[in-house]
CSV table of C-alpha atoms in Angstrom, one decimal:
chain,number,residue,atom,x,y,z
B,42,MET,CA,152.9,72.4,130.5
B,43,ARG,CA,151.4,75.1,128.5
B,44,LEU,CA,151.8,78.8,129.6
B,45,GLY,CA,148.0,79.2,130.3
B,46,SER,CA,148.0,76.1,132.5
B,47,GLN,CA,151.1,77.3,134.4
B,48,ALA,CA,149.5,80.7,134.9
B,49,GLY,CA,146.3,79.1,136.1
B,50,LEU,CA,148.3,76.9,138.6
B,51,CYS,CA,150.2,79.9,139.9
B,52,GLU,CA,146.9,81.8,140.4
B,53,ARG,CA,145.4,78.9,142.4
B,54,ARG,CA,148.5,78.4,144.5
B,55,ALA,CA,148.5,82.2,145.3
B,56,GLY,CA,144.8,82.1,146.0
B,57,GLN,CA,145.3,79.1,148.5
B,58,GLU,CA,148.2,80.9,150.3
B,59,LEU,CA,146.1,84.0,150.7
B,60,GLY,CA,142.8,82.1,151.5
B,61,ILE,CA,141.2,83.6,148.4
B,62,ARG,CA,138.9,81.6,146.1
B,63,ILE,CA,139.6,82.5,142.6
B,64,PRO,CA,136.8,82.1,140.1
B,65,ARG,CA,137.5,80.3,136.8
B,66,PRO,CA,135.3,80.5,133.6
B,67,VAL,CA,132.9,77.5,133.2
B,68,GLY,CA,132.8,77.5,129.5
B,69,HIS,CA,135.3,78.1,126.6
B,70,GLY,CA,134.5,81.3,125.0
B,71,PRO,CA,131.3,83.4,124.4
B,72,SER,CA,129.2,80.5,123.1
B,73,ARG,CA,128.7,76.8,124.1
B,74,PHE,CA,127.7,76.0,120.5
B,75,ILE,CA,130.4,77.7,118.6
B,76,PRO,CA,134.0,76.6,119.0
B,77,GLU,CA,136.0,79.3,120.5
B,78,LYS,CA,138.7,79.2,117.9
B,79,GLU,CA,136.1,80.3,115.2
B,80,ILE,CA,135.1,83.5,117.2
B,81,LEU,CA,137.1,86.6,116.7
B,82,GLN,CA,139.4,87.1,119.6
B,83,VAL,CA,139.6,90.6,121.3
B,84,GLY,CA,142.9,92.0,120.3
B,85,ASN,CA,142.9,90.5,116.9
B,86,GLU,CA,140.1,92.8,115.4
B,87,ASP,CA,140.6,95.2,112.6
B,88,ALA,CA,139.9,98.9,112.8
B,89,GLN,CA,136.2,98.7,112.1
B,90,MET,CA,135.7,96.0,114.7
B,91,HIS,CA,137.8,97.8,117.3
B,92,THR,CA,135.5,100.9,116.9
B,93,LEU,CA,132.5,98.7,117.4
B,94,PHE,CA,134.0,97.1,120.5
B,95,ALA,CA,134.9,100.5,121.8
B,96,ASP,CA,131.4,101.8,121.1
B,97,SER,CA,129.8,98.8,122.8
B,98,PHE,CA,132.0,99.1,125.9
B,99,ALA,CA,131.4,102.9,126.1
B,100,ALA,CA,127.6,102.4,125.9
B,101,LEU,CA,127.2,99.3,128.2
B,102,GLY,CA,130.3,99.6,130.4
B,103,ARG,CA,131.2,95.9,129.2
B,104,LEU,CA,132.0,93.9,126.1
B,105,ASP,CA,129.3,91.2,126.5
B,106,ASN,CA,129.2,87.7,124.9
B,107,VAL,CA,126.2,88.6,122.7
B,108,THR,CA,128.5,91.4,121.0
B,109,LEU,CA,131.3,88.9,120.6
B,110,VAL,CA,129.1,86.5,118.8
B,111,MET,CA,127.2,89.1,116.7
B,112,VAL,CA,130.6,90.5,115.5
B,113,PHE,CA,130.5,87.8,112.9
B,114,HIS,CA,128.3,90.4,111.1
B,115,PRO,CA,129.7,93.9,111.9
B,116,GLN,CA,127.2,95.7,109.7
B,117,TYR,CA,124.3,94.3,111.7
B,118,LEU,CA,126.0,94.6,115.0
B,119,GLU,CA,126.5,98.3,114.5
B,120,SER,CA,122.8,98.8,113.8
B,121,PHE,CA,121.9,96.5,116.7
B,122,LEU,CA,124.0,98.4,119.2
B,123,LYS,CA,122.8,101.8,117.9
B,124,THR,CA,119.1,100.7,118.4
B,125,GLN,CA,119.6,99.2,121.9
B,126,HIS,CA,121.6,102.2,123.1
B,127,TYR,CA,118.8,104.4,121.9
B,128,LEU,CA,116.2,102.4,123.6
B,129,LEU,CA,118.0,102.1,126.9
B,130,GLN,CA,120.0,105.3,127.3
B,131,MET,CA,118.9,108.1,125.1
B,132,ASP,CA,115.9,110.5,125.7
B,133,GLY,CA,112.6,108.7,125.6
B,134,PRO,CA,109.1,108.5,127.3
B,135,LEU,CA,110.3,106.0,130.0
B,136,PRO,CA,112.6,106.6,132.9
B,137,LEU,CA,116.0,104.6,132.7
B,138,HIS,CA,115.2,102.2,135.6
B,139,TYR,CA,111.8,101.3,134.0
B,140,ARG,CA,113.6,100.4,130.8
B,141,HIS,CA,115.9,97.8,132.5
B,142,TYR,CA,113.0,96.6,134.5
B,143,ILE,CA,111.0,95.9,131.4
B,144,GLY,CA,114.0,94.2,129.9
B,145,ILE,CA,114.1,91.9,133.0
B,146,MET,CA,110.4,91.2,132.7
B,147,ALA,CA,110.6,90.3,128.9
B,148,ALA,CA,113.7,88.2,129.3
B,149,ALA,CA,112.3,86.3,132.4
B,150,ARG,CA,109.3,85.1,130.2
B,151,HIS,CA,111.8,82.9,128.3
B,152,GLN,CA,113.7,82.0,131.4
B,153,CYS,CA,116.7,83.8,130.0
B,154,SER,CA,118.7,84.2,133.2
B,155,TYR,CA,121.7,85.5,131.1
B,156,LEU,CA,119.8,88.7,130.1
B,157,VAL,CA,117.9,88.9,133.3
B,158,ASN,CA,121.3,89.2,135.2
B,159,LEU,CA,122.7,91.8,132.9
B,160,HIS,CA,119.7,93.9,133.4
B,161,VAL,CA,119.5,93.4,137.1
B,162,ASN,CA,123.0,95.0,137.4
B,163,ASP,CA,122.0,97.8,135.0
B,164,PHE,CA,118.7,98.5,136.9
B,165,LEU,CA,120.6,98.9,140.1
B,166,HIS,CA,123.3,101.0,138.4
B,167,VAL,CA,120.7,103.6,137.3
B,168,GLY,CA,119.2,103.8,140.7
B,169,GLY,CA,116.5,101.2,140.5
B,170,ASP,CA,114.9,100.2,143.8
B,171,PRO,CA,116.5,96.8,144.9
B,172,LYS,CA,113.0,95.8,146.4
B,173,TRP,CA,111.5,95.5,142.9
B,174,LEU,CA,113.9,92.7,142.3
B,175,ASN,CA,112.3,90.5,145.0
B,176,GLY,CA,109.5,89.8,142.6
B,177,LEU,CA,107.0,91.6,140.3
B,178,GLU,CA,104.6,92.0,143.3
B,179,ASN,CA,107.1,94.6,144.6
B,180,ALA,CA,107.2,96.7,141.5
B,181,PRO,CA,104.8,99.7,140.9
B,182,GLN,CA,101.3,98.7,139.7
B,183,LYS,CA,102.0,100.6,136.4
B,184,LEU,CA,104.8,98.0,135.5
B,185,ARG,CA,102.8,95.1,136.9
B,186,ASN,CA,100.0,96.1,134.4
B,187,LEU,CA,102.4,95.2,131.7
B,188,GLY,CA,102.4,91.7,132.6
B,189,GLU,CA,99.4,90.4,130.4
B,190,LEU,CA,101.0,92.4,127.4
B,191,ASN,CA,104.4,90.8,128.1
B,192,LYS,CA,102.9,87.4,128.3
B,193,ILE,CA,100.8,87.6,125.3
B,194,LEU,CA,103.5,89.0,123.0
B,195,ALA,CA,106.1,86.6,124.1
B,196,HIS,CA,104.0,83.4,123.5
B,197,ARG,CA,100.8,84.1,121.5
B,198,PRO,CA,100.8,87.5,120.0
B,199,TRP,CA,97.9,86.7,117.6
B,200,LEU,CA,95.7,86.9,120.7
B,201,LEU,CA,96.4,90.6,121.3
B,202,THR,CA,93.4,92.9,120.9
B,203,LYS,CA,92.6,96.6,121.2
B,204,GLU,CA,91.0,95.8,124.5
B,205,HIS,CA,94.3,94.9,126.0
B,206,ILE,CA,95.6,98.3,124.8
B,207,GLU,CA,92.6,100.1,126.1
B,208,GLN,CA,93.1,98.5,129.6
B,209,LEU,CA,96.7,99.9,129.7
B,210,LEU,CA,95.9,103.4,128.5
B,211,LYS,CA,92.5,104.0,130.3
B,212,THR,CA,93.1,102.5,133.9
B,213,GLU,CA,92.2,105.5,136.1
B,214,GLU,CA,95.4,105.1,138.1
B,215,HIS,CA,98.7,104.0,136.8
B,216,SER,CA,97.7,104.5,133.2
B,217,TRP,CA,100.2,104.5,130.3
B,218,SER,CA,100.6,107.3,127.6
B,219,LEU,CA,100.7,106.1,124.0
B,220,ALA,CA,104.3,107.2,123.8
B,221,GLU,CA,105.2,105.2,126.9
B,222,LEU,CA,103.4,102.2,125.6
B,223,ILE,CA,105.1,102.3,122.3
B,224,HIS,CA,108.5,102.5,124.1
B,225,ALA,CA,107.5,99.6,126.4
B,226,VAL,CA,106.3,97.5,123.4
B,227,VAL,CA,109.6,98.0,121.5
B,228,LEU,CA,111.6,97.0,124.6
B,229,LEU,CA,109.4,93.9,125.2
B,230,THR,CA,109.8,92.6,121.7
B,231,HIS,CA,113.5,93.6,121.6
B,232,TYR,CA,114.2,91.3,124.6
B,233,HIS,CA,111.9,88.5,123.7
B,234,SER,CA,113.8,88.3,120.4
B,235,LEU,CA,117.2,88.9,122.0
B,236,ALA,CA,116.4,85.9,124.4
B,237,SER,CA,115.9,83.8,121.2
B,238,PHE,CA,119.4,84.8,119.9
B,239,THR,CA,121.0,84.1,123.4
B,240,PHE,CA,119.6,80.6,123.5
B,241,GLY,CA,119.8,80.0,119.7
B,242,CYS,CA,123.6,80.7,119.7
B,243,GLY,CA,124.2,79.0,123.1
B,244,ILE,CA,125.5,82.2,124.7
B,245,SER,CA,127.5,81.6,127.8
B,246,PRO,CA,127.3,83.8,130.9
B,247,GLU,CA,130.2,86.2,131.6
B,248,ILE,CA,132.7,85.1,134.2
B,249,HIS,CA,131.3,87.6,136.8
B,250,CYS,CA,127.7,86.5,136.3
B,251,ASP,CA,125.7,83.6,137.9
B,252,GLY,CA,126.6,80.3,136.0
B,253,GLY,CA,129.7,81.9,134.4
B,254,HIS,CA,132.3,80.9,136.9
B,255,THR,CA,133.3,78.0,139.2
B,256,PHE,CA,135.8,77.8,142.0
B,257,ARG,CA,136.6,74.1,141.2
B,258,PRO,CA,139.7,73.1,139.4
B,259,PRO,CA,139.1,72.1,135.8
B,260,SER,CA,138.0,68.5,135.1
B,261,VAL,CA,136.4,66.5,132.3
B,262,SER,CA,133.1,66.2,134.3
B,263,ASN,CA,132.8,69.9,134.9
B,264,TYR,CA,130.4,71.5,132.6
B,265,CYS,CA,128.0,74.4,133.0
B,266,ILE,CA,124.6,74.1,134.8
B,267,CYS,CA,123.2,76.1,131.9
B,268,ASP,CA,124.2,73.2,129.6
B,269,ILE,CA,122.0,70.9,131.6
B,270,ALA,CA,119.1,73.3,131.4
B,271,ASN,CA,119.5,73.5,127.7
B,272,GLY,CA,119.7,69.8,127.1
B,273,ASN,CA,123.5,69.4,126.8
B,274,HIS,CA,123.7,66.7,129.2
B,275,GLY,CA,127.5,65.8,129.4
B,276,ALA,CA,130.9,65.9,128.1
B,277,ASP,CA,130.1,63.3,125.4
B,278,GLU,CA,127.5,65.4,123.8
B,279,MET,CA,129.7,68.4,123.9
B,280,GLN,CA,132.2,66.4,121.7
B,281,ILE,CA,129.7,65.8,118.9
B,282,SER,CA,131.3,67.2,115.8
B,283,PRO,CA,129.2,69.7,113.7
B,284,THR,CA,128.5,67.1,111.2
B,285,GLY,CA,127.2,64.6,113.7
B,286,SER,CA,127.4,61.1,112.3
B,287,ILE,CA,127.1,62.3,108.7
B,288,SER,CA,130.2,62.2,106.5
B,289,THR,CA,131.7,65.3,105.0
B,290,ALA,CA,130.7,63.9,101.5
B,291,GLU,CA,127.0,63.7,102.5
B,292,SER,CA,127.1,67.2,104.0
B,293,LEU,CA,128.6,68.6,100.9
B,294,CYS,CA,125.8,66.8,99.0
B,295,GLU,CA,123.2,68.6,101.2
B,296,VAL,CA,124.7,72.0,100.2
B,297,GLU,CA,124.6,70.9,96.4
B,298,VAL,CA,121.0,69.6,96.8
B,299,LEU,CA,119.8,72.9,98.4
B,300,MET,CA,121.5,74.9,95.6
B,301,GLU,CA,119.9,72.8,93.0
B,302,LYS,CA,116.5,73.2,94.6
B,303,MET,CA,117.0,77.0,94.5
B,304,LYS,CA,117.8,76.9,90.8
B,305,GLN,CA,114.8,74.7,90.0
B,306,LEU,CA,112.4,77.0,92.0
B,307,GLN,CA,113.8,80.0,90.2
B,308,GLU,CA,113.2,78.4,86.8
B,309,CYS,CA,109.6,77.4,87.8
B,310,ARG,CA,109.0,81.1,88.9
B,311,ASP,CA,110.2,82.2,85.5
B,312,GLU,CA,108.0,79.7,83.6
B,313,GLU,CA,104.7,80.2,85.4
B,314,GLU,CA,103.1,81.9,88.4
B,315,ALA,CA,100.7,80.3,90.7
B,316,SER,CA,97.2,81.8,90.9
B,317,GLN,CA,96.1,83.9,94.1
B,318,GLU,CA,93.8,80.9,95.1
B,319,GLU,CA,96.7,78.4,94.9
B,320,MET,CA,99.0,80.8,96.8
B,321,ALA,CA,96.4,81.1,99.6
B,322,THR,CA,96.0,77.3,99.7
B,323,ARG,CA,99.7,76.7,100.0
B,324,PHE,CA,100.0,79.4,102.9
B,325,GLU,CA,97.2,77.5,104.8
B,326,LYS,CA,98.9,74.2,104.1
B,327,GLU,CA,102.4,75.5,105.5
B,328,LYS,CA,100.6,77.1,108.4
B,329,ARG,CA,98.9,73.7,109.4
B,330,GLU,CA,102.1,71.8,108.7
B,331,SER,CA,104.0,74.2,111.0
B,332,MET,CA,101.9,72.9,114.0
B,333,PHE,CA,103.4,69.3,113.5
B,334,VAL,CA,107.0,70.5,113.6
B,335,TYR,CA,107.7,69.4,117.2
B,336,PHE,CA,110.3,70.5,119.7
B,337,SER,CA,112.7,68.4,121.6
B,338,GLU,CA,111.0,65.6,123.5
B,339,GLU,CA,112.8,66.3,126.7
B,340,GLU,CA,111.1,66.9,129.9
B,341,GLU,CA,109.9,70.5,130.2
B,342,LEU,CA,111.9,72.5,132.9
B,343,ALA,CA,110.1,74.7,135.3
B,344,PRO,CA,111.4,78.2,135.6
B,345,THR,CA,113.8,78.8,138.5
B,346,ARG,CA,112.5,81.1,141.3
B,347,ASP,CA,115.2,83.6,140.5
B,348,VAL,CA,113.7,84.2,137.0
B,349,SER,CA,110.0,83.3,137.6
B,350,ARG,CA,109.6,86.0,140.3
B,351,HIS,CA,109.8,88.6,137.5
B,352,PHE,CA,106.6,87.5,135.9
B,353,GLU,CA,103.2,86.2,136.6
B,354,ASP,CA,101.3,83.1,135.2
B,355,THR,CA,104.3,80.9,134.9
B,356,SER,CA,102.2,78.1,133.4
B,357,TYR,CA,101.4,80.4,130.3
B,358,GLY,CA,103.5,79.4,127.3
B,359,TYR,CA,103.6,79.0,123.5
B,360,LYS,CA,100.6,77.2,121.9
B,361,ASP,CA,100.0,76.8,118.2
B,362,PHE,CA,97.2,79.2,117.2
B,363,SER,CA,95.2,76.7,115.4
B,364,ARG,CA,95.2,74.0,118.2
B,365,HIS,CA,92.1,73.0,120.3
B,366,GLY,CA,89.6,74.2,117.7
B,367,MET,CA,90.7,77.7,117.8
B,368,HIS,CA,90.7,79.7,114.6
B,369,VAL,CA,92.8,82.8,114.3
B,370,PRO,CA,92.2,84.9,111.2
B,371,THR,CA,95.1,85.2,108.8
B,372,PHE,CA,97.1,88.5,109.3
B,373,ARG,CA,97.4,89.8,105.7
B,374,VAL,CA,100.5,92.0,105.3
B,375,GLN,CA,98.7,94.1,102.6
B,376,ASP,CA,96.2,95.2,105.2
B,377,TYR,CA,98.8,96.1,107.9
B,378,SER,CA,102.5,96.0,107.1
B,379,TRP,CA,105.6,97.4,108.9
B,380,GLU,CA,106.6,99.5,105.9
B,381,ASP,CA,103.1,101.2,105.4
B,382,HIS,CA,101.8,101.3,108.9
B,383,GLY,CA,103.9,100.2,111.8
B,384,TYR,CA,106.9,102.2,110.9
B,385,SER,CA,105.1,105.6,110.8
B,386,LEU,CA,103.2,104.9,114.0
B,387,VAL,CA,106.4,104.1,116.0
B,388,ASN,CA,108.3,107.1,114.5
B,389,ARG,CA,105.4,109.4,115.2
B,390,LEU,CA,105.1,108.5,118.9
B,391,TYR,CA,108.8,107.8,119.7
B,392,PRO,CA,110.8,109.7,117.2
B,393,ASP,CA,113.9,108.1,115.5
B,394,VAL,CA,113.0,104.5,116.7
B,395,GLY,CA,110.9,103.6,113.7
B,396,GLN,CA,113.9,104.6,111.6
B,397,LEU,CA,116.4,102.5,113.7
B,398,LEU,CA,114.2,99.5,113.6
B,399,ASP,CA,113.6,99.7,109.9
B,400,GLU,CA,117.3,99.9,109.3
B,401,LYS,CA,117.9,96.8,111.5
B,402,PHE,CA,115.2,94.8,109.8
B,403,HIS,CA,116.5,95.7,106.4
B,404,ILE,CA,120.1,94.8,107.2
B,405,ALA,CA,119.2,91.5,108.7
B,406,TYR,CA,116.8,90.5,105.7
B,407,ASN,CA,119.2,91.7,103.0
B,408,LEU,CA,122.5,90.8,104.5
B,409,THR,CA,124.6,88.6,102.2
B,410,TYR,CA,128.1,87.8,101.3
B,411,HIS,CA,127.1,85.9,98.2
B,412,THR,CA,128.2,82.6,99.7
B,413,MET,CA,126.7,79.2,100.7
B,414,ALA,CA,129.2,77.0,102.6
B,415,MET,CA,132.2,76.7,100.2
B,416,HIS,CA,130.3,78.2,97.2
B,417,LYS,CA,130.8,81.8,96.0
B,418,ASP,CA,128.8,84.2,93.9
B,419,VAL,CA,125.5,82.6,95.1
B,420,ASP,CA,122.2,84.6,95.2
B,421,THR,CA,120.8,83.6,98.6
B,422,SER,CA,117.7,85.9,98.5
B,423,MET,CA,115.3,83.0,98.0
B,424,LEU,CA,116.6,81.2,101.0
B,425,ARG,CA,116.5,84.2,103.3
B,426,ARG,CA,113.0,85.0,102.2
B,427,ALA,CA,111.9,81.4,102.9
B,428,ILE,CA,113.3,81.6,106.5
B,429,TRP,CA,111.7,85.0,107.1
B,430,ASN,CA,108.3,84.1,105.7
B,431,TYR,CA,108.3,80.7,107.4
B,432,ILE,CA,108.6,82.5,110.7
B,433,HIS,CA,105.7,85.0,109.9
B,434,CYS,CA,103.7,82.0,108.7
B,435,MET,CA,104.0,80.4,112.1
B,436,PHE,CA,102.7,83.7,113.5
B,437,GLY,CA,99.7,83.5,111.1
B,438,ILE,CA,101.1,86.4,108.8
B,439,ARG,CA,100.7,85.9,105.1
B,440,TYR,CA,102.3,87.7,102.1
B,441,ASP,CA,100.1,87.5,99.2
B,442,ASP,CA,102.9,87.6,96.6
B,443,TYR,CA,104.8,84.7,98.1
B,444,ASP,CA,104.5,81.0,97.1
B,445,TYR,CA,104.6,79.0,100.3
B,446,GLY,CA,105.4,75.9,98.4
B,447,GLU,CA,109.0,77.2,98.4
B,448,ILE,CA,109.4,76.7,102.2
B,449,ASN,CA,109.1,72.9,102.1
B,450,GLN,CA,111.6,72.7,99.2
B,451,LEU,CA,114.2,74.8,100.9
B,452,LEU,CA,113.9,74.1,104.7
B,453,ASP,CA,114.3,70.5,105.8
B,454,ARG,CA,112.7,69.1,109.0
B,455,SER,CA,115.7,69.5,111.3
B,456,PHE,CA,116.1,73.1,110.2
B,457,LYS,CA,112.3,73.8,110.8
B,458,VAL,CA,112.6,72.3,114.3
B,459,TYR,CA,115.5,74.6,115.1
B,460,ILE,CA,113.7,77.6,113.8
B,461,LYS,CA,110.5,76.9,115.6
B,462,THR,CA,112.2,76.2,118.9
B,463,VAL,CA,114.4,79.3,118.7
B,464,VAL,CA,111.6,81.5,117.8
B,465,CYS,CA,108.7,80.1,119.9
B,466,THR,CA,110.4,78.4,122.9
B,467,PRO,CA,114.0,79.4,122.9
B,468,GLU,CA,114.8,78.1,126.3
B,469,LYS,CA,114.4,74.5,124.8
B,470,THR,CA,117.1,75.0,122.3
B,471,THR,CA,119.9,72.4,122.5
B,472,LYS,CA,123.4,72.1,120.9
B,473,ARG,CA,122.2,68.9,119.2
B,474,MET,CA,119.6,71.0,117.4
B,475,TYR,CA,122.1,73.6,116.4
B,476,ASP,CA,124.5,71.1,115.2
B,477,SER,CA,121.9,69.1,113.2
B,478,PHE,CA,121.0,71.8,110.6
B,479,TRP,CA,123.2,73.2,107.8
B,480,ARG,CA,126.0,70.9,108.9
B,481,GLN,CA,128.6,72.0,106.3
B,482,PHE,CA,127.8,75.8,106.5
B,483,LYS,CA,130.2,78.2,108.2
B,484,GLN,CA,129.4,79.3,111.9
B,485,SER,CA,129.0,82.9,110.6
B,486,GLU,CA,126.2,81.6,108.3
B,487,LYS,CA,124.5,80.0,111.3
B,488,VAL,CA,124.7,83.1,113.3
B,489,HIS,CA,123.2,84.9,110.2
B,490,VAL,CA,120.3,82.6,110.5
B,491,ASN,CA,119.7,83.5,114.0
B,492,LEU,CA,119.7,87.2,113.2
B,493,LEU,CA,117.0,86.5,110.6
B,494,LEU,CA,115.1,84.7,113.2
B,495,ILE,CA,115.2,87.3,115.9
B,496,GLU,CA,114.3,90.1,113.6
B,497,ALA,CA,111.5,88.2,111.9
B,498,ARG,CA,110.2,87.3,115.3
B,499,MET,CA,110.5,91.0,116.5
B,500,GLN,CA,108.7,92.4,113.5
B,501,ALA,CA,105.9,89.7,113.9
B,502,GLU,CA,105.3,90.7,117.5
B,503,LEU,CA,105.4,94.4,116.6
B,504,LEU,CA,102.9,94.0,113.8
B,505,TYR,CA,100.3,92.4,116.2
B,506,ALA,CA,101.0,95.0,118.9
B,507,LEU,CA,101.0,98.0,116.6
B,508,ARG,CA,97.8,96.9,114.7
B,509,ALA,CA,96.1,96.5,118.1
B,510,ILE,CA,97.2,100.1,119.1
B,511,THR,CA,96.1,101.5,115.7
B,512,ARG,CA,92.7,99.8,116.2
B,513,TYR,CA,92.4,101.3,119.6
B,514,MET,CA,93.3,104.8,118.2
B,515,THR,CA,90.7,104.6,115.4
């Protein structure tokens, strides 16, 4: 018998003798998608990682599973923790309990009970009124008024107008100041995108949280209820290898094909540049095609009462912006960009946050180790830009200097399904989807994809919100 099993048996016997039920973790490690042996074990970290873990623990009072997965990329993690700490705990327009309650509202829109549970505890810890947790109707009217903004930003940000902003700022009672609203918008977009990361990486609940423990002895049939909710229906599916039914040779071939396409696209770029008209046509074509990238066909799950009580209009969800005859004008980045417009607006109304967000966006976008699977000294910038711009394209955001024809060359269908699910309806992400893209890439590379997804998503939401605020101000 292994030592761990022996210790567990002793614990259970001691618990039985004392009449105490001893909890046991449901999953194996911080993620249901990533094998535990591939994640850095606490105690085996180097000095830099140790400092990061210590900073995380000091800021949050815990070392959560999001941190343990993000640590694949310490440079990004450091920036993420610094930003989150500033938003939640440093001087700012909103009181501490409001910040955590807004985090609960935002995470609940995506049925992310993992983040909701964390912030329920934090909300109570900073003196929040427990009655507010019985449902949004028990919270102050000022917070309830954020419901519409939360809903639109989470699911259809292109519908946000200056009238929505005016309603929040000009309500006779319970009105928001511009600085408070900027703080709220950044918190909402932060937690919408963090819900995408949580589902996209299959983050497991910590042992002390709901869904993170069981009192039953281990058995083959014992798997987490959140696996069912996320389409992982049993032990047999959990055993699927990262390559599925595809041989290693074929997977290796996939990597080679992708590298060859990157090389050919670079050569085409060097030889000739498409006209502006052609670039615009390719954008519209990619935008239309993105509507026909479907999610998992599984039955949609209704949000549980535990999560749905924190938001209104539970039937409101993601809808493609060009469906049902709707036409949403293209958001052209040269008319309103993060670098030229959004950054300065945020920094003016909520000092230092624009700088922190800017640094985090840049790290995620430019992060590279010059590798692709087993290949070294690779320039991955073309691939990273295709992923980022595809997400913005799904939100109707266009870069005039980008050839959208590259997206179809570099992102295959299973990858597009994964991207769209994680970004638009993260609660529908399954292990099968995670396993089906980039089968021969390292787990750290897949986590890097998720960092690109959440930062591109956050920036897209922010662009729509900040543009609406700018239009209201002018």
